[in-house]
Amino acid sequence: MISSIVLAAGMSTRMGQPKGLLEWGAESLLSYQVRQLNDAGVDEVVVVLGFQSDAVHRTIRPLNCRVMNNPLYHTGRSGSLRIGAKAVNRDAESILIVNVDQPRPASALKTLIAAHDTKYAATRPSHDGHSGHPVVVSGWLRAELLEASEEAGGLRGILRAHGTEIQDLPGDALWTLDLNTPEEYRQAVEAFQAKV
């Protein structure tokens, strides 16, 4: 079983609005993410919301996913990671951890999932010497996800602790696309629409 956690609880202070509500093609960014995960063959999609959760939830209500709420979203991403890890199926072989501001098409997600071998702690994409997202972790790492904390570095800290057990999947610049500011979003929309 392949599970996924979509982290979409943050306040998006640099963007000025919840990233999940940004337009991406003809739908919201979060709706796009959930649909691509479904199309990639992920068995369950757990979405963790927080800031303006009602408004963001409305955009994905008809989609195949389970929504969890993080009332302490302002304390950092680790809380959302713990909530998502608790919600996913405990028998999941692999867990794909996706940030809402890093849109990836189903074809790329399928490639990443297929590349993951559960003898490794995680598989992460890379481009030009830089680690990318999302990350696939083996189900046996779920216990550590449940203990994630800001003090220990969250997901990054967990991956750091398993440095020699992580495999990299080299790929193109798509893996490092990240929407943090209005300018990054504008550039990404132009690039995205050029490919549609």
Coordinates of C-alpha atoms in Angstrom, one line a residue:
M1 CA 0.0 0.0 0.0
I2 CA 1.2 3.5 -1.0
S3 CA 0.1 6.3 1.3
S4 CA 0.7 10.0 1.0
I5 CA 0.6 13.0 3.3
V6 CA 0.0 16.5 1.8
L7 CA 1.2 19.2 4.1
A8 CA -1.1 22.3 3.5
A9 CA -1.6 23.8 7.0
G10 CA 0.9 26.8 6.9
M11 CA 0.1 30.5 6.9
S12 CA 2.0 31.2 3.7
T13 CA 3.2 34.6 5.0
R14 CA 5.5 35.3 2.1
M15 CA 2.8 34.4 -0.5
G16 CA 0.2 36.5 1.2
Q17 CA -2.6 33.9 1.0
P18 CA -2.9 30.2 1.6
K19 CA -1.0 28.4 -1.1
G20 CA -3.6 25.7 -1.4
L21 CA -6.0 28.3 -2.8
L22 CA -3.6 29.5 -5.6
E23 CA -4.9 28.9 -9.1
W24 CA -3.1 26.1 -10.9
G25 CA -4.5 25.6 -14.4
A26 CA -8.3 25.4 -14.0
E27 CA -8.3 24.4 -10.3
S28 CA -6.7 25.2 -7.0
L29 CA -3.1 24.2 -6.3
L30 CA -4.2 21.8 -3.6
S31 CA -6.9 20.2 -5.8
Y32 CA -4.2 19.7 -8.5
Q33 CA -1.9 18.0 -6.0
V34 CA -4.6 15.6 -4.7
R35 CA -5.7 14.7 -8.3
Q36 CA -2.2 14.0 -9.4
L37 CA -1.6 11.7 -6.4
N38 CA -4.8 9.8 -7.2
D39 CA -3.7 9.6 -10.9
A40 CA -0.3 8.3 -9.9
G41 CA -1.9 5.3 -8.2
V42 CA -1.4 6.3 -4.6
D43 CA -3.8 4.3 -2.4
E44 CA -4.6 6.9 0.1
V45 CA -4.2 10.7 0.3
V46 CA -4.2 12.4 3.7
V47 CA -4.3 16.2 3.5
V48 CA -3.4 18.2 6.6
L49 CA -4.9 21.6 6.8
G50 CA -4.6 24.4 9.4
F51 CA -4.7 28.1 8.4
Q52 CA -8.0 29.1 6.8
S53 CA -8.8 25.4 6.7
D54 CA -12.5 25.8 5.8
A55 CA -11.8 27.8 2.7
V56 CA -9.1 25.5 1.6
H57 CA -11.1 22.4 2.4
R58 CA -13.9 23.6 0.1
T59 CA -11.7 23.3 -2.9
I60 CA -11.0 19.6 -2.4
R61 CA -14.3 18.4 -0.9
P62 CA -15.3 16.3 -4.0
L63 CA -11.9 14.7 -4.3
N64 CA -10.7 11.3 -3.1
C65 CA -8.8 12.2 0.0
R66 CA -9.0 12.4 3.8
V67 CA -8.7 15.7 5.6
M68 CA -7.1 16.2 9.0
N69 CA -6.8 19.5 10.8
N70 CA -3.8 20.9 12.7
P71 CA -5.1 23.5 15.1
L72 CA -1.5 24.2 16.1
Y73 CA -0.4 25.0 12.5
H74 CA 1.4 28.1 13.6
T75 CA 4.0 26.1 15.6
G76 CA 5.6 24.6 12.5
R77 CA 5.3 21.8 10.0
S78 CA 6.3 18.9 12.3
G79 CA 2.9 18.9 14.0
S80 CA 1.3 18.5 10.6
L81 CA 3.7 15.7 9.8
R82 CA 2.8 13.9 13.0
I83 CA -0.9 14.3 12.4
G84 CA -0.5 13.0 8.8
A85 CA 1.7 10.0 10.0
K86 CA -0.9 9.1 12.6
A87 CA -3.7 9.2 9.9
V88 CA -2.1 7.0 7.2
N89 CA -2.5 3.3 7.1
R90 CA -0.1 1.6 9.5
D91 CA 0.5 -1.1 6.9
A92 CA 1.7 1.3 4.3
E93 CA 4.8 0.1 2.5
S94 CA 5.7 3.6 1.4
I95 CA 4.6 7.1 2.4
L96 CA 4.9 10.0 -0.1
I97 CA 5.3 13.3 1.8
V98 CA 4.2 16.3 -0.4
N99 CA 4.3 20.0 0.4
V100 CA 1.4 21.9 -1.1
D101 CA 3.7 24.5 -2.7
Q102 CA 5.6 21.9 -4.8
P103 CA 3.2 20.8 -7.7
R104 CA 4.3 17.7 -9.4
P105 CA 2.4 15.9 -12.2
A106 CA 1.3 12.3 -11.8
S107 CA 3.9 11.0 -14.3
A108 CA 6.8 12.4 -12.1
L109 CA 5.2 11.0 -8.9
K110 CA 4.8 7.6 -10.6
T111 CA 8.5 7.6 -11.5
L112 CA 9.5 8.5 -7.9
I113 CA 7.2 5.9 -6.3
A114 CA 8.5 3.2 -8.7
A115 CA 12.1 4.1 -7.9
H116 CA 11.7 3.6 -4.2
D117 CA 13.0 0.4 -2.7
T118 CA 11.8 -0.2 0.9
K119 CA 15.2 -1.4 2.0
Y120 CA 16.1 2.3 1.9
A121 CA 14.7 4.7 4.5
A122 CA 13.7 7.2 1.8
T123 CA 14.0 8.1 -1.9
R124 CA 14.3 11.7 -2.8
P125 CA 14.6 13.3 -6.3
S126 CA 17.6 15.5 -7.0
H127 CA 18.6 18.0 -9.7
D128 CA 22.0 19.6 -10.3
G129 CA 23.3 18.6 -6.9
H130 CA 20.3 19.8 -5.0
S131 CA 17.8 17.6 -3.2
G132 CA 14.2 18.0 -4.4
H133 CA 10.7 17.1 -3.4
P134 CA 8.5 15.2 -2.7
V135 CA 10.2 12.5 -0.6
V136 CA 9.1 8.8 -0.4
V137 CA 9.8 7.2 3.0
S138 CA 9.5 3.6 3.8
G139 CA 6.6 2.6 6.0
W140 CA 9.0 1.4 8.7
L141 CA 9.9 5.0 9.2
R142 CA 6.3 5.9 10.3
A143 CA 7.2 5.6 14.0
E144 CA 9.9 8.3 13.6
L145 CA 7.4 10.5 11.7
L146 CA 5.1 10.2 14.7
E147 CA 7.9 11.7 16.9
A148 CA 8.9 14.5 14.5
S149 CA 9.6 17.8 16.2
E150 CA 10.8 21.3 15.2
E151 CA 13.6 21.0 17.7
A152 CA 15.0 17.9 16.0
G153 CA 14.6 19.4 12.5
G154 CA 11.3 17.8 11.4
L155 CA 11.4 15.6 8.3
R156 CA 14.8 17.0 7.4
G157 CA 16.2 15.9 10.8
I158 CA 14.8 12.4 10.3
L159 CA 16.3 12.1 6.8
R160 CA 19.6 13.4 8.2
A161 CA 19.7 10.6 10.8
H162 CA 19.3 8.1 7.9
G163 CA 21.8 9.7 5.6
T164 CA 23.4 6.5 4.3
E165 CA 20.0 4.8 3.8
I166 CA 18.6 7.4 1.4
Q167 CA 18.7 7.0 -2.3
D168 CA 18.7 9.9 -4.8
L169 CA 16.7 9.9 -8.0
P170 CA 18.4 12.3 -10.4
G171 CA 16.0 14.3 -12.6
D172 CA 15.2 17.7 -14.1
A173 CA 14.5 21.1 -12.6
L174 CA 10.8 20.2 -11.9
W175 CA 11.9 18.4 -8.7
T176 CA 13.2 21.7 -7.2
L177 CA 10.2 23.8 -8.2
D178 CA 9.0 25.6 -5.0
L179 CA 6.3 28.3 -4.7
N180 CA 7.2 30.6 -1.8
T181 CA 6.7 34.1 -3.2
P182 CA 4.3 35.8 -5.6
E183 CA 7.2 36.2 -8.1
E184 CA 8.0 32.5 -7.9
Y185 CA 4.4 31.6 -8.4
R186 CA 4.1 34.0 -11.4
Q187 CA 7.1 32.4 -13.1
A188 CA 5.8 28.9 -12.3
V189 CA 2.4 29.6 -13.7
E190 CA 4.0 30.9 -17.0
A191 CA 6.1 27.8 -17.3
F192 CA 3.2 25.5 -16.3
Q193 CA 0.8 27.0 -18.8
A194 CA 3.4 26.9 -21.6
K195 CA 3.4 23.1 -21.2
V196 CA -0.4 22.6 -21.1

